[in-house]
Short mmCIF file of C-alpha atoms in Angstrom, two decimals:
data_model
loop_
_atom_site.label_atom_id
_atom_site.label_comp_id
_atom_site.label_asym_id
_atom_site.label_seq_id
_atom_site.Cartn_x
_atom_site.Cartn_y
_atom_site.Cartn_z
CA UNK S 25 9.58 -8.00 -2.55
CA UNK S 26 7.03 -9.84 -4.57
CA UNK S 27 5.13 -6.74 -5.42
CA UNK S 28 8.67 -5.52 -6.39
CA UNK S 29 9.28 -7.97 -8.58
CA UNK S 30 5.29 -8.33 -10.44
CA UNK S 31 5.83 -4.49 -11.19
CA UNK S 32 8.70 -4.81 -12.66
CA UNK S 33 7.35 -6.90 -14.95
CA UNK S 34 4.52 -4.99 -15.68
CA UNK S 35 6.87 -2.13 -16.43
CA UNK S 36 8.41 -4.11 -19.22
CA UNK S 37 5.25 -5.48 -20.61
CA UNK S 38 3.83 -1.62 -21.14
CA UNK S 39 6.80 -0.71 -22.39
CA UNK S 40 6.56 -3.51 -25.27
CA UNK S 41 2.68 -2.76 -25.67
CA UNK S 42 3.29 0.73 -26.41
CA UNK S 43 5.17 -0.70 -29.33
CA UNK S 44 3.20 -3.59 -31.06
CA UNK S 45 -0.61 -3.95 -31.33
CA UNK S 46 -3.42 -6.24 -30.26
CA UNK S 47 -6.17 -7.76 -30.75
CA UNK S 48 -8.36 -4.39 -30.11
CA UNK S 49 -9.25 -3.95 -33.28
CA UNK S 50 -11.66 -0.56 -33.99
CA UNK S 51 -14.58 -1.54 -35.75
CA UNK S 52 -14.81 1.45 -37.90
CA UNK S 53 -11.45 1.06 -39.81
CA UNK S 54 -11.64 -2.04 -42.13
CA UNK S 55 -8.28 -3.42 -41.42
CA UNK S 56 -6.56 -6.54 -44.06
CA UNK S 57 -3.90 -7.76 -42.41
CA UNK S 58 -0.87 -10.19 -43.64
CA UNK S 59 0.34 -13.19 -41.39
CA UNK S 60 3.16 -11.25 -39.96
CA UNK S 61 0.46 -8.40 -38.93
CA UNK S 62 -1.37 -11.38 -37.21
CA UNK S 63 1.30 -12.62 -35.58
CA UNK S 64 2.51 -9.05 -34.17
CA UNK S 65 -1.25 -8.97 -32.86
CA UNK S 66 -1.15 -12.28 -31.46
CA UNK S 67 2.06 -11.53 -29.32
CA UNK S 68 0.59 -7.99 -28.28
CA UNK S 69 -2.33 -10.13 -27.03
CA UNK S 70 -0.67 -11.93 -24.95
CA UNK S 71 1.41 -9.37 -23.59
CA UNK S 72 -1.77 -7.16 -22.93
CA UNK S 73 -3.10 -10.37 -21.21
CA UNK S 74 0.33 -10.40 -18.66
CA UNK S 75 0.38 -6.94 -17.89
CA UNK S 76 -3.48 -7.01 -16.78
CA UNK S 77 -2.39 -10.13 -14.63
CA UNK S 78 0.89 -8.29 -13.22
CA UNK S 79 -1.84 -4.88 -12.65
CA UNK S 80 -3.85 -7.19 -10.32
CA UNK S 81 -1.22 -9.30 -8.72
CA UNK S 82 0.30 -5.97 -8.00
CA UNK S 83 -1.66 -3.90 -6.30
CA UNK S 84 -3.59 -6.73 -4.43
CA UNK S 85 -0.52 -7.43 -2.74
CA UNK S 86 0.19 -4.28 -2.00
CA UNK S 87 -3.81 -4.00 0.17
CA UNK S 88 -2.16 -7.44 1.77
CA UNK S 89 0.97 -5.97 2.85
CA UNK S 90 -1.03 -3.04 4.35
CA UNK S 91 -3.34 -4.85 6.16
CA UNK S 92 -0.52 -7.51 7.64
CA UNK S 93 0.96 -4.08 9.06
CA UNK S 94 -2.87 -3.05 10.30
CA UNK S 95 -3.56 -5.84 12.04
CA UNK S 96 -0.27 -5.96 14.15
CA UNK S 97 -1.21 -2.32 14.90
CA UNK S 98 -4.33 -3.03 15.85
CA UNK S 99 -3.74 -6.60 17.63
CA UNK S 100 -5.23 -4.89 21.09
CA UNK S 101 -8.12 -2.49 19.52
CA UNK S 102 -11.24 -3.10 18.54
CA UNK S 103 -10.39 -2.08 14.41
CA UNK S 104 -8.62 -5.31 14.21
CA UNK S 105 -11.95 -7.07 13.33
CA UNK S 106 -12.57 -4.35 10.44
CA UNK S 107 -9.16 -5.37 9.26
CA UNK S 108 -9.62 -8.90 9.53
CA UNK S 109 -13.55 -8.11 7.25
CA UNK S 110 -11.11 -6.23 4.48
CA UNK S 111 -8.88 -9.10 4.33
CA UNK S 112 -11.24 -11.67 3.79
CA UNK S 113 -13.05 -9.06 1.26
CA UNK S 114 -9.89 -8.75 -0.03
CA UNK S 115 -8.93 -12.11 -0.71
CA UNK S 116 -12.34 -13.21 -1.93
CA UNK S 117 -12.67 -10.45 -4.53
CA UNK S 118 -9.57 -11.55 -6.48
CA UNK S 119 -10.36 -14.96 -6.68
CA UNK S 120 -13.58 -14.05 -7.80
CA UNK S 121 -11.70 -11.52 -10.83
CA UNK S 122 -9.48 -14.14 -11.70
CA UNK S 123 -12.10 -17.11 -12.35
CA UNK S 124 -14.16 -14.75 -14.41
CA UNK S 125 -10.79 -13.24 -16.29
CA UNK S 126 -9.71 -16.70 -16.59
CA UNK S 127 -12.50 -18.91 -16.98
CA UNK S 128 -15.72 -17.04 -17.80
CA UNK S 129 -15.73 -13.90 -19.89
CA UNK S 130 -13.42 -14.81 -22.62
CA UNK S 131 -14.08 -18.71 -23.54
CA UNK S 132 -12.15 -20.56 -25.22
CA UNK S 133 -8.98 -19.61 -23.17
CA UNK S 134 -6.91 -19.19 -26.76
CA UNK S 135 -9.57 -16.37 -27.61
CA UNK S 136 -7.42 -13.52 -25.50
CA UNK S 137 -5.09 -13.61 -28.28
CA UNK S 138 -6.84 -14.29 -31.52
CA UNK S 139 -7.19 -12.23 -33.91
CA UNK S 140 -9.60 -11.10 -34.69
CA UNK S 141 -11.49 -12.59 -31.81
CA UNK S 142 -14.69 -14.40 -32.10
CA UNK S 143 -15.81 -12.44 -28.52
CA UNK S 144 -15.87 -8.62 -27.92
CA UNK S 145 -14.69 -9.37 -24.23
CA UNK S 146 -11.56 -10.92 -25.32
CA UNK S 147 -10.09 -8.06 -26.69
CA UNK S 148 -12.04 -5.18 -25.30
CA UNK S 149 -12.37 -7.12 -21.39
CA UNK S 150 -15.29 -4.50 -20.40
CA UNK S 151 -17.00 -6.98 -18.18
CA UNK S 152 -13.74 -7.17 -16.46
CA UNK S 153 -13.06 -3.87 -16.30
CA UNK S 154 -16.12 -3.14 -14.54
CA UNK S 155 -15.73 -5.72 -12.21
CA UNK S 156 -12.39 -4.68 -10.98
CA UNK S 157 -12.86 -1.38 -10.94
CA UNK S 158 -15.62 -2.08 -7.87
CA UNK S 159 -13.57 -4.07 -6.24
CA UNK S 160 -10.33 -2.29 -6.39
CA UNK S 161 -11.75 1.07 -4.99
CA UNK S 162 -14.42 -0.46 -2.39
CA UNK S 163 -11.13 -2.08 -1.05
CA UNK S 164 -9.06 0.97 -0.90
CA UNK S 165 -11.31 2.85 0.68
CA UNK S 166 -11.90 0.29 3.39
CA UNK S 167 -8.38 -0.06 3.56
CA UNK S 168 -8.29 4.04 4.02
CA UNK S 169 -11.10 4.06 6.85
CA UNK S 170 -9.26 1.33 8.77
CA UNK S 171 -6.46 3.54 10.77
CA UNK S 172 -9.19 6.98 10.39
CA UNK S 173 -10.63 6.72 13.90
CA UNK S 174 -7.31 6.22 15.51
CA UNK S 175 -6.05 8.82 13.56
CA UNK S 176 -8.81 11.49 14.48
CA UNK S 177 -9.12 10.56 18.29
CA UNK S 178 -4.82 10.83 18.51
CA UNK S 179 -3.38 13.72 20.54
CA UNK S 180 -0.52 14.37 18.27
CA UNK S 181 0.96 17.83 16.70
CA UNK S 182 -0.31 19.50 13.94
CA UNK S 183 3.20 18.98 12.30
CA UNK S 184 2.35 15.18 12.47
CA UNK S 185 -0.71 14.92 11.69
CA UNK S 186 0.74 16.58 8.02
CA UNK S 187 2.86 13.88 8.05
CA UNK S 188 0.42 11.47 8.35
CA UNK S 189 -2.43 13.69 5.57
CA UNK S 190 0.55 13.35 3.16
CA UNK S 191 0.22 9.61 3.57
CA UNK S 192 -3.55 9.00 3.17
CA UNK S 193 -3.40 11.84 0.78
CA UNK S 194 -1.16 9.57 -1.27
CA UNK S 195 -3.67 6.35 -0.72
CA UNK S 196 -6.23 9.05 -2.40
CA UNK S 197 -4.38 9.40 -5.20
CA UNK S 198 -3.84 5.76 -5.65
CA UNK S 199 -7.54 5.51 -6.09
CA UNK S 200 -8.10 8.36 -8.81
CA UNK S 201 -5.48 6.85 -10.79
CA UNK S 202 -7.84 3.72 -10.28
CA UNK S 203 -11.09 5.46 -11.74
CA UNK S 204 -8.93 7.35 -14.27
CA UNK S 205 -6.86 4.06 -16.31
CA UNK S 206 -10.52 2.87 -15.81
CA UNK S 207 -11.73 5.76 -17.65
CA UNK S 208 -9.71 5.95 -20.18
CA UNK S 209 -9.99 2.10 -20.62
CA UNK S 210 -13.38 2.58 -21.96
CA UNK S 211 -13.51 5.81 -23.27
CA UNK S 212 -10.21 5.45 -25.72
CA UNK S 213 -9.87 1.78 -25.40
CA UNK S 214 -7.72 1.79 -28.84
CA UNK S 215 -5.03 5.16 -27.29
CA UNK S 216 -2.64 4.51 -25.08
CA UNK S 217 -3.45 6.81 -22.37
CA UNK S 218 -4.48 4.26 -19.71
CA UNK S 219 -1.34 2.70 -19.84
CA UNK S 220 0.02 5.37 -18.39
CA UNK S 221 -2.15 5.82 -15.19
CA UNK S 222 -2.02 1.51 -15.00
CA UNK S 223 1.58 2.18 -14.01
CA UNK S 224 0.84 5.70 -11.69
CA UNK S 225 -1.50 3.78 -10.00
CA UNK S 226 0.95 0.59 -9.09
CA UNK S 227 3.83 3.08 -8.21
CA UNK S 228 1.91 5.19 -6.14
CA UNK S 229 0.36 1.96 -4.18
CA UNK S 230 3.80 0.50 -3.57
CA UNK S 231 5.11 3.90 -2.49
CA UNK S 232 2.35 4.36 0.08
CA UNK S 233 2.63 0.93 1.32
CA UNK S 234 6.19 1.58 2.02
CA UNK S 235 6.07 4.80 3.40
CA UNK S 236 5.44 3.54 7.74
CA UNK S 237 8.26 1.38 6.72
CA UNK S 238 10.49 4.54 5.76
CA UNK S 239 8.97 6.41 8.80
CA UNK S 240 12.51 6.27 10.46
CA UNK S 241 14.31 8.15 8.09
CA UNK S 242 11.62 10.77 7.41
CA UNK S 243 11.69 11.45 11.11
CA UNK S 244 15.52 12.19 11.10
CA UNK S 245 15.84 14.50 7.51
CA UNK S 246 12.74 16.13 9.25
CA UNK S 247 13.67 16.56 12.98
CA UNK S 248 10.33 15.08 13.49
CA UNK S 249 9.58 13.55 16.80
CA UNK S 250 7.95 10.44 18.16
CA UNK S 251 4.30 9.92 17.48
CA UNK S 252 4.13 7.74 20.91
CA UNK S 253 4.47 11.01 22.39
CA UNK S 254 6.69 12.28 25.34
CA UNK S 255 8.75 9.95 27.91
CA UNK S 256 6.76 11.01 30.72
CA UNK S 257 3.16 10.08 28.82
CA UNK S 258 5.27 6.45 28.20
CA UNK S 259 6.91 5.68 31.84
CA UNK S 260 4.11 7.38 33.49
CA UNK S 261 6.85 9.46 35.70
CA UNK S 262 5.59 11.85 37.98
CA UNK S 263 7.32 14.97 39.58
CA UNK S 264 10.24 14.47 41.71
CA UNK S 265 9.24 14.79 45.39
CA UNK S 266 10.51 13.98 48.58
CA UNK S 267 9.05 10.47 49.50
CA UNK S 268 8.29 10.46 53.30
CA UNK S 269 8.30 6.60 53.03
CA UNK S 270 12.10 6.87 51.82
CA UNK S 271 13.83 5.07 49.09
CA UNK S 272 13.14 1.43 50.18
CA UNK S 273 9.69 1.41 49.67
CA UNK S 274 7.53 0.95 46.34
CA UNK S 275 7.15 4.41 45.97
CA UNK S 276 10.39 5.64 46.97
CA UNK S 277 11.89 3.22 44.32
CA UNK S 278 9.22 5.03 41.65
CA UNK S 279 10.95 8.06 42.28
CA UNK S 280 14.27 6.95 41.84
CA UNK S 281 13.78 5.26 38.78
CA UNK S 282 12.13 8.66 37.26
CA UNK S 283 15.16 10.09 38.66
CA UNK S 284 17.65 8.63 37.37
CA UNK S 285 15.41 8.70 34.03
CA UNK S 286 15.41 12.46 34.09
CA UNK S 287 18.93 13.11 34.97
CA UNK S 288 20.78 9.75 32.04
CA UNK S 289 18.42 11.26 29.45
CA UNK S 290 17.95 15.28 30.03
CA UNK S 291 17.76 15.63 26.04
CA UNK S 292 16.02 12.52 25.04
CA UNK S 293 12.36 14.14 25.20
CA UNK S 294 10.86 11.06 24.34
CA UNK S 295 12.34 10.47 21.31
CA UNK S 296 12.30 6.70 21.49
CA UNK S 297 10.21 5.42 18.29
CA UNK S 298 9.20 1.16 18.43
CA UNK S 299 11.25 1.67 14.83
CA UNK S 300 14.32 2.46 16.65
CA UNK S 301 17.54 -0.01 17.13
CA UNK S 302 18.21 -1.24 20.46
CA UNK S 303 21.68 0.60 19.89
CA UNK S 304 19.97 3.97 19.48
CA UNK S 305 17.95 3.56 22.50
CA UNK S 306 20.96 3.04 24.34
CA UNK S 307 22.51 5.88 23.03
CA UNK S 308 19.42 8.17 23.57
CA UNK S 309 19.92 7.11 27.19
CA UNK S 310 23.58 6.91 27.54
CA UNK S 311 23.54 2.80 28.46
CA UNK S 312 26.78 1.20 26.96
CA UNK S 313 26.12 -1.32 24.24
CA UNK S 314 26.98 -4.69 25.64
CA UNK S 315 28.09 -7.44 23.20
CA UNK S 316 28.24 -10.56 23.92
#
């Protein structure tokens, strides 16, 4: 929701940047401007200065949303240390961008919007640039290798695992729109073309950290199945036999229960997902809904 809400704003901000100037000023055009001009430039400034904050608030929330959900996947396997190492790299490289945004590269504070500036890096930002650009893709591509071995030692469908390339296809994308606003950023610092992949690259993160949350509805529009896999691989059940021991013993009350599994649910195949309601479970399997 906070993500939401920070890209939002961001939208709005490029929206008025596209319109009104800054402090980027090129050096080869010899530029006399009035005090409205200034002024203009002053508020463009400042807006450049938000939207960069909203760009990083953004998409580093988006990494911690992901890794929340990887390390409740992973609460049993050994990857949940990785994701715990990404978090804390995580966390410690955007402190470490904002102190040098805030308090190092551009000094005084005030400089970010005067015009013209006494300091390249308060209108231009390159150290900054470079800076984030390291630690936004080394983090997504940790954040990429996290779920890869589960991924590649599953025993899932071919039609799923498309499902699931779409999905870190998406988290690749993310990450050339990275190096691209990036490039742009430095090689046509005074166009407006990085503007446009600042807000590709935000949409696309908050899309793909959405999508496992959506997984439900893709799974109904298309007719896809579990990825926990059938309800015999879940229960365990074995073939229905004829127990020697008879129905009062351990084993005879195993193959009751995969019984009376078999015969409730004959169509069910399995198709229990942990995203599922409690009512649709009990509709899969034909148990009234109590209410209480």
């Amino acid at each position: 929701m906070l993500a939401m809400l920070t890209d939002t704003v961001l939208m709005v901000t490029m929206n008025i940047i596209a319109k009104t100037n800054s402090n980027l000023i090129d050096p080869k055009q010899q530029v006399v401007l009035t005090p409205d001009e200034i002024s203009e430039r002053e508020f463009g400034s400042k807006m450049v200065l938000v939207t960069e904050q909203m760009q990083l608030v953004t998409i580093w929330l988006v990494k911690g949303c992901l890794l929340i959900m990887f390390n409740r996947l992973t609460m049993s396997l050994k990857q949940n240390v990785a994701v715990k190492f990404v978090a804390g790299y995580v966390v410690v490289s955007f402190v470490v961008m904002e102190i040098l945004y805030l308090g190092v590269w551009c000094r005084p504070f005030s400089q970010y919007w005067a015009v013209p500036p006494d300091n390249v890096q308060c209108s231009a930002a390159t150290n900054h640039l470079i800076t984030n650009t390291v630690f936004n893709i080394s983090s997504d591509i940790m954040i990429i290798l996290i779920p890869m071995p589960i991924f590649l030692r599953s025993q899932i469908t071919l039609k799923k695992k498309a499902v699931l390339v779409g999905v870190f296809a998406l988290g690749t994308f993310t990450i050339l729109c990275a190096i691209l606003n990036k490039f742009y950023s430095f090689t046509q610092p005074f166009g407006s073309e990085w503007t446009f992949w600042y807000i590709r690259e935000s949409s696309t993160a908050l899309i793909t950290a959405n999508l496992p949350m959506t997984w439900t509805l893709f799974r109904r529009v298309f007719n896809l199945r579990s990825f926990v896999g059938s309800s015999k691989d879940r229960y365990g059940s074995r073939p229905i036999t004829n127990d020697p021991y008879g129905p009062g013993t351990q084993a005879g009350r195993s193959g009751v229960r995969s019984a009376v599994r078999s015969v409730s649910a004959p169509e069910s195949n399995g198709d229990v997902d942990s995203f599922d309601s409690q009512e649709e479970i009990n509709r899969a399997y034909g148990i009234p809904l109590r209410v209480k």
